[in-house]
mmCIF file of C-alpha atoms in Angstrom:
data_model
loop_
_atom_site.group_PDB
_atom_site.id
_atom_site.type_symbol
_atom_site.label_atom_id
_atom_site.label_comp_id
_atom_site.label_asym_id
_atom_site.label_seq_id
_atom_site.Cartn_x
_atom_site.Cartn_y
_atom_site.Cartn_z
ATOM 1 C CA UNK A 1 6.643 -6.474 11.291
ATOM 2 C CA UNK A 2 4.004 -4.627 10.523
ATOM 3 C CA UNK A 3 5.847 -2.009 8.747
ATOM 4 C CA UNK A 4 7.719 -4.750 6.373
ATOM 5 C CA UNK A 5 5.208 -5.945 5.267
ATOM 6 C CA UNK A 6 2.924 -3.183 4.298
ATOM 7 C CA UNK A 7 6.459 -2.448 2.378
ATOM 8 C CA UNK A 8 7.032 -5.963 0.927
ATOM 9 C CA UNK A 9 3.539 -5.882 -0.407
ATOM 10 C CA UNK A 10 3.896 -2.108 -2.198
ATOM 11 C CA UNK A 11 7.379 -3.417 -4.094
ATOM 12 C CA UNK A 12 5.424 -6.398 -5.639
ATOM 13 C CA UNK A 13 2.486 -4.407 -6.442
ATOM 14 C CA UNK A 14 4.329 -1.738 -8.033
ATOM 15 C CA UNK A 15 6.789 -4.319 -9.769
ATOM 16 C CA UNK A 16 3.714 -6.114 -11.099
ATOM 17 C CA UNK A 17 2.255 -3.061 -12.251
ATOM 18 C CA UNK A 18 -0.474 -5.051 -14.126
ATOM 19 C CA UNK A 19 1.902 -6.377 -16.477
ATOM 20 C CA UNK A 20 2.581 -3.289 -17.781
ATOM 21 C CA UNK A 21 6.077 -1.273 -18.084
ATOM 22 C CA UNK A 22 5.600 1.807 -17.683
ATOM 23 C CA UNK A 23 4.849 4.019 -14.341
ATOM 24 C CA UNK A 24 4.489 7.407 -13.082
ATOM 25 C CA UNK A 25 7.804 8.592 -11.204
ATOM 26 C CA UNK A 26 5.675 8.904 -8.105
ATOM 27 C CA UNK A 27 5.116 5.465 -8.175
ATOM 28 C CA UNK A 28 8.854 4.025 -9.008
ATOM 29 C CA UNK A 29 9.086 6.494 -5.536
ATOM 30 C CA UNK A 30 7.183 4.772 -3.700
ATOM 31 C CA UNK A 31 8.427 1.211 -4.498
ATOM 32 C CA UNK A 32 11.695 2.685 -3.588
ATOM 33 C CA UNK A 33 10.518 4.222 -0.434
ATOM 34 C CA UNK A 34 9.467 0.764 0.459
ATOM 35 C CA UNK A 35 12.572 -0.462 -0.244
ATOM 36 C CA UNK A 36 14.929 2.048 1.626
ATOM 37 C CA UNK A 37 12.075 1.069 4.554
ATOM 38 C CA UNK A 38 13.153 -2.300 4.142
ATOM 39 C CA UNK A 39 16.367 -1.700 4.534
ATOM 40 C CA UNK A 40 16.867 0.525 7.187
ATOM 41 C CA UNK A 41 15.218 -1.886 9.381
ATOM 42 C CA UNK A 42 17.582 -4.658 8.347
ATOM 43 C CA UNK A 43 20.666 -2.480 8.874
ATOM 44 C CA UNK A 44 18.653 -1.231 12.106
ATOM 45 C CA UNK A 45 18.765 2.238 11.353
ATOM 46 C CA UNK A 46 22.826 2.466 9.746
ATOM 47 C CA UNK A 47 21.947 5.389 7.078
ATOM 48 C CA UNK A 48 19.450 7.943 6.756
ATOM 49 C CA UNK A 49 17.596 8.603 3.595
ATOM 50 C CA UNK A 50 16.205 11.991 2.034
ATOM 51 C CA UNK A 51 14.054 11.621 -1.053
ATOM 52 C CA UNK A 52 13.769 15.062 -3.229
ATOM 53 C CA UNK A 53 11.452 15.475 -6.115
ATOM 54 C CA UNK A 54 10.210 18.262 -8.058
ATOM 55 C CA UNK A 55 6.562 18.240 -7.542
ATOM 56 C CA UNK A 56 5.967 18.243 -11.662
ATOM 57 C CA UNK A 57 7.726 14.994 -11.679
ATOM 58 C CA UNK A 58 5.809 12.771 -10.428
ATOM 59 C CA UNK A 59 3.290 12.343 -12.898
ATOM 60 C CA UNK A 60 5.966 12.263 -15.900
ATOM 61 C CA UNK A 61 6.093 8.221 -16.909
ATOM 62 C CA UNK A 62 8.949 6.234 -16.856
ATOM 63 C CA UNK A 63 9.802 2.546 -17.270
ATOM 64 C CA UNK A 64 9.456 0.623 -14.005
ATOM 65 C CA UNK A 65 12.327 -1.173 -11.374
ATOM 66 C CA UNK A 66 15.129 2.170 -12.897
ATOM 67 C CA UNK A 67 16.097 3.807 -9.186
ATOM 68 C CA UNK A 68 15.858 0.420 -6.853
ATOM 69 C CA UNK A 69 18.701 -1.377 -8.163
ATOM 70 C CA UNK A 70 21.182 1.803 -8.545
ATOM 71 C CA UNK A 71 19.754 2.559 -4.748
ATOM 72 C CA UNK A 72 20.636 -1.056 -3.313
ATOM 73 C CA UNK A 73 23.949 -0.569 -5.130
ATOM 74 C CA UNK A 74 24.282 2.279 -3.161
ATOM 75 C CA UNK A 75 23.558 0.874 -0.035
ATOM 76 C CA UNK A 76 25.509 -2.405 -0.546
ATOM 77 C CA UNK A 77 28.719 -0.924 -1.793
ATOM 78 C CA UNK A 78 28.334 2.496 0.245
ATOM 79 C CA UNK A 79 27.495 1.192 3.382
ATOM 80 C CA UNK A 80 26.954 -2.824 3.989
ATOM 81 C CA UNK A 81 30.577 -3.407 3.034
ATOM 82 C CA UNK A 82 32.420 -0.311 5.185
ATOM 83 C CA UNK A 83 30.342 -0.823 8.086
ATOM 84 C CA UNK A 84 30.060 2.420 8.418
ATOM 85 C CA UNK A 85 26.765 4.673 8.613
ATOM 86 C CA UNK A 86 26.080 7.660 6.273
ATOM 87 C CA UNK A 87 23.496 9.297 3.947
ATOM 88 C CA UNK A 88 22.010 8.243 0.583
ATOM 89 C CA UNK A 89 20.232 10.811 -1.029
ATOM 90 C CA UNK A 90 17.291 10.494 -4.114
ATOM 91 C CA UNK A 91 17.366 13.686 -6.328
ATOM 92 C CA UNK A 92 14.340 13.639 -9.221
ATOM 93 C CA UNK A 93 14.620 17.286 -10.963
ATOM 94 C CA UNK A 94 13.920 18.827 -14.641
ATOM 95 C CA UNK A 95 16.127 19.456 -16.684
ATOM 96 C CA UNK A 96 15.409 21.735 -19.873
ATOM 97 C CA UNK A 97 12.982 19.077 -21.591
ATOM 98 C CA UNK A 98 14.169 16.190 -19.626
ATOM 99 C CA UNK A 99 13.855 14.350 -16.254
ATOM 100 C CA UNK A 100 17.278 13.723 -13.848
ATOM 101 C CA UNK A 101 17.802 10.854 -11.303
ATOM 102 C CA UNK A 102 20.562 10.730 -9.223
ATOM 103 C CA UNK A 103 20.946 8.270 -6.253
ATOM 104 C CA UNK A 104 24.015 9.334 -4.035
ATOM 105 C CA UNK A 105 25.741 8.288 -0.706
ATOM 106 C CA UNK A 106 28.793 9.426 1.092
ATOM 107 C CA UNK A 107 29.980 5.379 2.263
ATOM 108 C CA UNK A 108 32.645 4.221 0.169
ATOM 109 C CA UNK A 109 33.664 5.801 -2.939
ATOM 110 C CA UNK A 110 32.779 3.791 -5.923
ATOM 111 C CA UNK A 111 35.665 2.848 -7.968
ATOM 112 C CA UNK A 112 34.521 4.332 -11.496
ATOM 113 C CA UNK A 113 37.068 2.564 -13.857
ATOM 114 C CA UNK A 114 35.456 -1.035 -11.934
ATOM 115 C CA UNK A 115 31.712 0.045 -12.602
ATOM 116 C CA UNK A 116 32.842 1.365 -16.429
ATOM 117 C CA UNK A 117 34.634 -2.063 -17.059
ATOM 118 C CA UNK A 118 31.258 -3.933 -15.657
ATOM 119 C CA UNK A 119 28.778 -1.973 -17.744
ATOM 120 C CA UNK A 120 31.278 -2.496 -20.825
ATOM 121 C CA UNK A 121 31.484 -6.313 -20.600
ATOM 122 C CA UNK A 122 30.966 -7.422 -24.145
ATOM 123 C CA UNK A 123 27.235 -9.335 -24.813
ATOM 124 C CA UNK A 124 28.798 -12.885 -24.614
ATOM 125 C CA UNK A 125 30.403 -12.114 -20.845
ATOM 126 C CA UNK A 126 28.765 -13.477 -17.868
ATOM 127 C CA UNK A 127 28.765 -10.170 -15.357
ATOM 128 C CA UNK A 128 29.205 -10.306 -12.035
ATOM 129 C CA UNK A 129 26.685 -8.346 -11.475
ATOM 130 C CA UNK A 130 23.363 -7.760 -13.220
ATOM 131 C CA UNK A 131 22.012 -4.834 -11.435
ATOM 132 C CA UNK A 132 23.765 -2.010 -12.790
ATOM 133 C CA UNK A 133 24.257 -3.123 -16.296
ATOM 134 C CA UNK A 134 20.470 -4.328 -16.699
ATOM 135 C CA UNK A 135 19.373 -0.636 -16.236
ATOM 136 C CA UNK A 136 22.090 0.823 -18.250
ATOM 137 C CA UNK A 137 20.767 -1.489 -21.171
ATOM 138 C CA UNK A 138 17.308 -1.037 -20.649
ATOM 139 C CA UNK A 139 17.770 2.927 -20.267
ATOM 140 C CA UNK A 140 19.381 2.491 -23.446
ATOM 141 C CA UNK A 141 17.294 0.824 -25.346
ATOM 142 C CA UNK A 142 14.439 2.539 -24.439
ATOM 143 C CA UNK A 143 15.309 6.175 -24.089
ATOM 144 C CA UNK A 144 18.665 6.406 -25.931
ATOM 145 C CA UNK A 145 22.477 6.013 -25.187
ATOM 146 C CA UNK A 146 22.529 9.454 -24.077
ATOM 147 C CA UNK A 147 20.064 8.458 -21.164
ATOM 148 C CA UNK A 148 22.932 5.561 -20.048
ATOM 149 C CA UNK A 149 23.609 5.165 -16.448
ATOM 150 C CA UNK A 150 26.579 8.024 -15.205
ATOM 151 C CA UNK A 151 29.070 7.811 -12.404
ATOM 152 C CA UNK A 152 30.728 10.287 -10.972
ATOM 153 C CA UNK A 153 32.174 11.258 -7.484
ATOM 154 C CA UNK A 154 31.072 14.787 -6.109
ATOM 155 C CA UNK A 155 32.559 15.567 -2.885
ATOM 156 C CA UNK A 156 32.357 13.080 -0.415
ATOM 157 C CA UNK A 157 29.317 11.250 -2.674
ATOM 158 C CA UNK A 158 29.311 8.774 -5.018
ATOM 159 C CA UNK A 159 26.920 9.382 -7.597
ATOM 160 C CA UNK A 160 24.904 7.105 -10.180
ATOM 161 C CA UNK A 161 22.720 9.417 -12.615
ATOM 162 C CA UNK A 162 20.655 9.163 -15.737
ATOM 163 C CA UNK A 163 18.862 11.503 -17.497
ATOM 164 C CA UNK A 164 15.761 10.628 -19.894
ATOM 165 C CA UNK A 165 13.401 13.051 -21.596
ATOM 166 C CA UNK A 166 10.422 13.896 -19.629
ATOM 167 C CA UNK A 167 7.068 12.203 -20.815
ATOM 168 C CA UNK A 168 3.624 13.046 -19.510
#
């Protein structure tokens, strides 16, 4: 009990944030460390989790709530739905002058012509889901198109991935 809510209490801090939007990448970490926390204690235990971060990251700014809903699309679609148990992985690297996210998990495959049809609803559409296509619009309007949400599947991993430049 204790541990929820020590990890209940971080996510609203962090998602509060003092009003303000933007947050060190250590930070948006940590709210999604709580988070996976969460989670695995729900699913008792069903996936394990490795977070991996370039050190120089984590004081680079970003704006807030980018990784937790492409990591509880990851665990709902990868895992909750198969039943099955498995790994989801957080990658945070440089890249030339920018900064890469990737959340991945080897549950079930995404199907990447469903999530390209959902994130190219037209304005007027009510989605089905809001998750996905909120941070593909906000990544967009704040970074870029280039910095739009990416899917791909590598391996046995489904894979959702943005890139934005890197801002200190």
């Amino acid at each position: 009990i204790q541990k929820m809510v020590v990890s209940l209490a971080t996510m609203l801090r962090y998602s509060l944030n003092n009003g303000q939007n933007l947050i060190a990448v250590q930070d948006e970490i940590k709210q999604v460390q709580s988070y996976i926390n969460l989670q695995q204690i729900r699913f008792e235990n069903c996936f394990e989790s490795e977070i991996r971060i370039q050190e120089e990251m984590n004081s680079c700014i970003i704006i807030k709530l980018l990784l937790q809903p492409l990591v509880e699309n990851a665990l709902q679609h990868g895992f909750d739905e198969s039943g099955q148990t498995g790994k989801l992985m957080l990658r945070v690297k440089k890249k030339e002058n920018n900064i890469e996210f990737s959340v991945l998990n080897n549950g079930n495959k995404m199907d990447l012509e469903k999530v390209k049809q959902a994130l190219q609803l037209p304005e007027d559409a009510k989605p089905t889901s809001y998750g996905l296509r909120n941070v593909n619009d906000r990544l967009v309007k704040y970074y870029g198109a280039k910095s739009g949400l990416q899917f791909s599947i590598e391996g046995d991993y489904s894979c959702a991935r943005f890139t934005i430049p890197a801002q200190l």
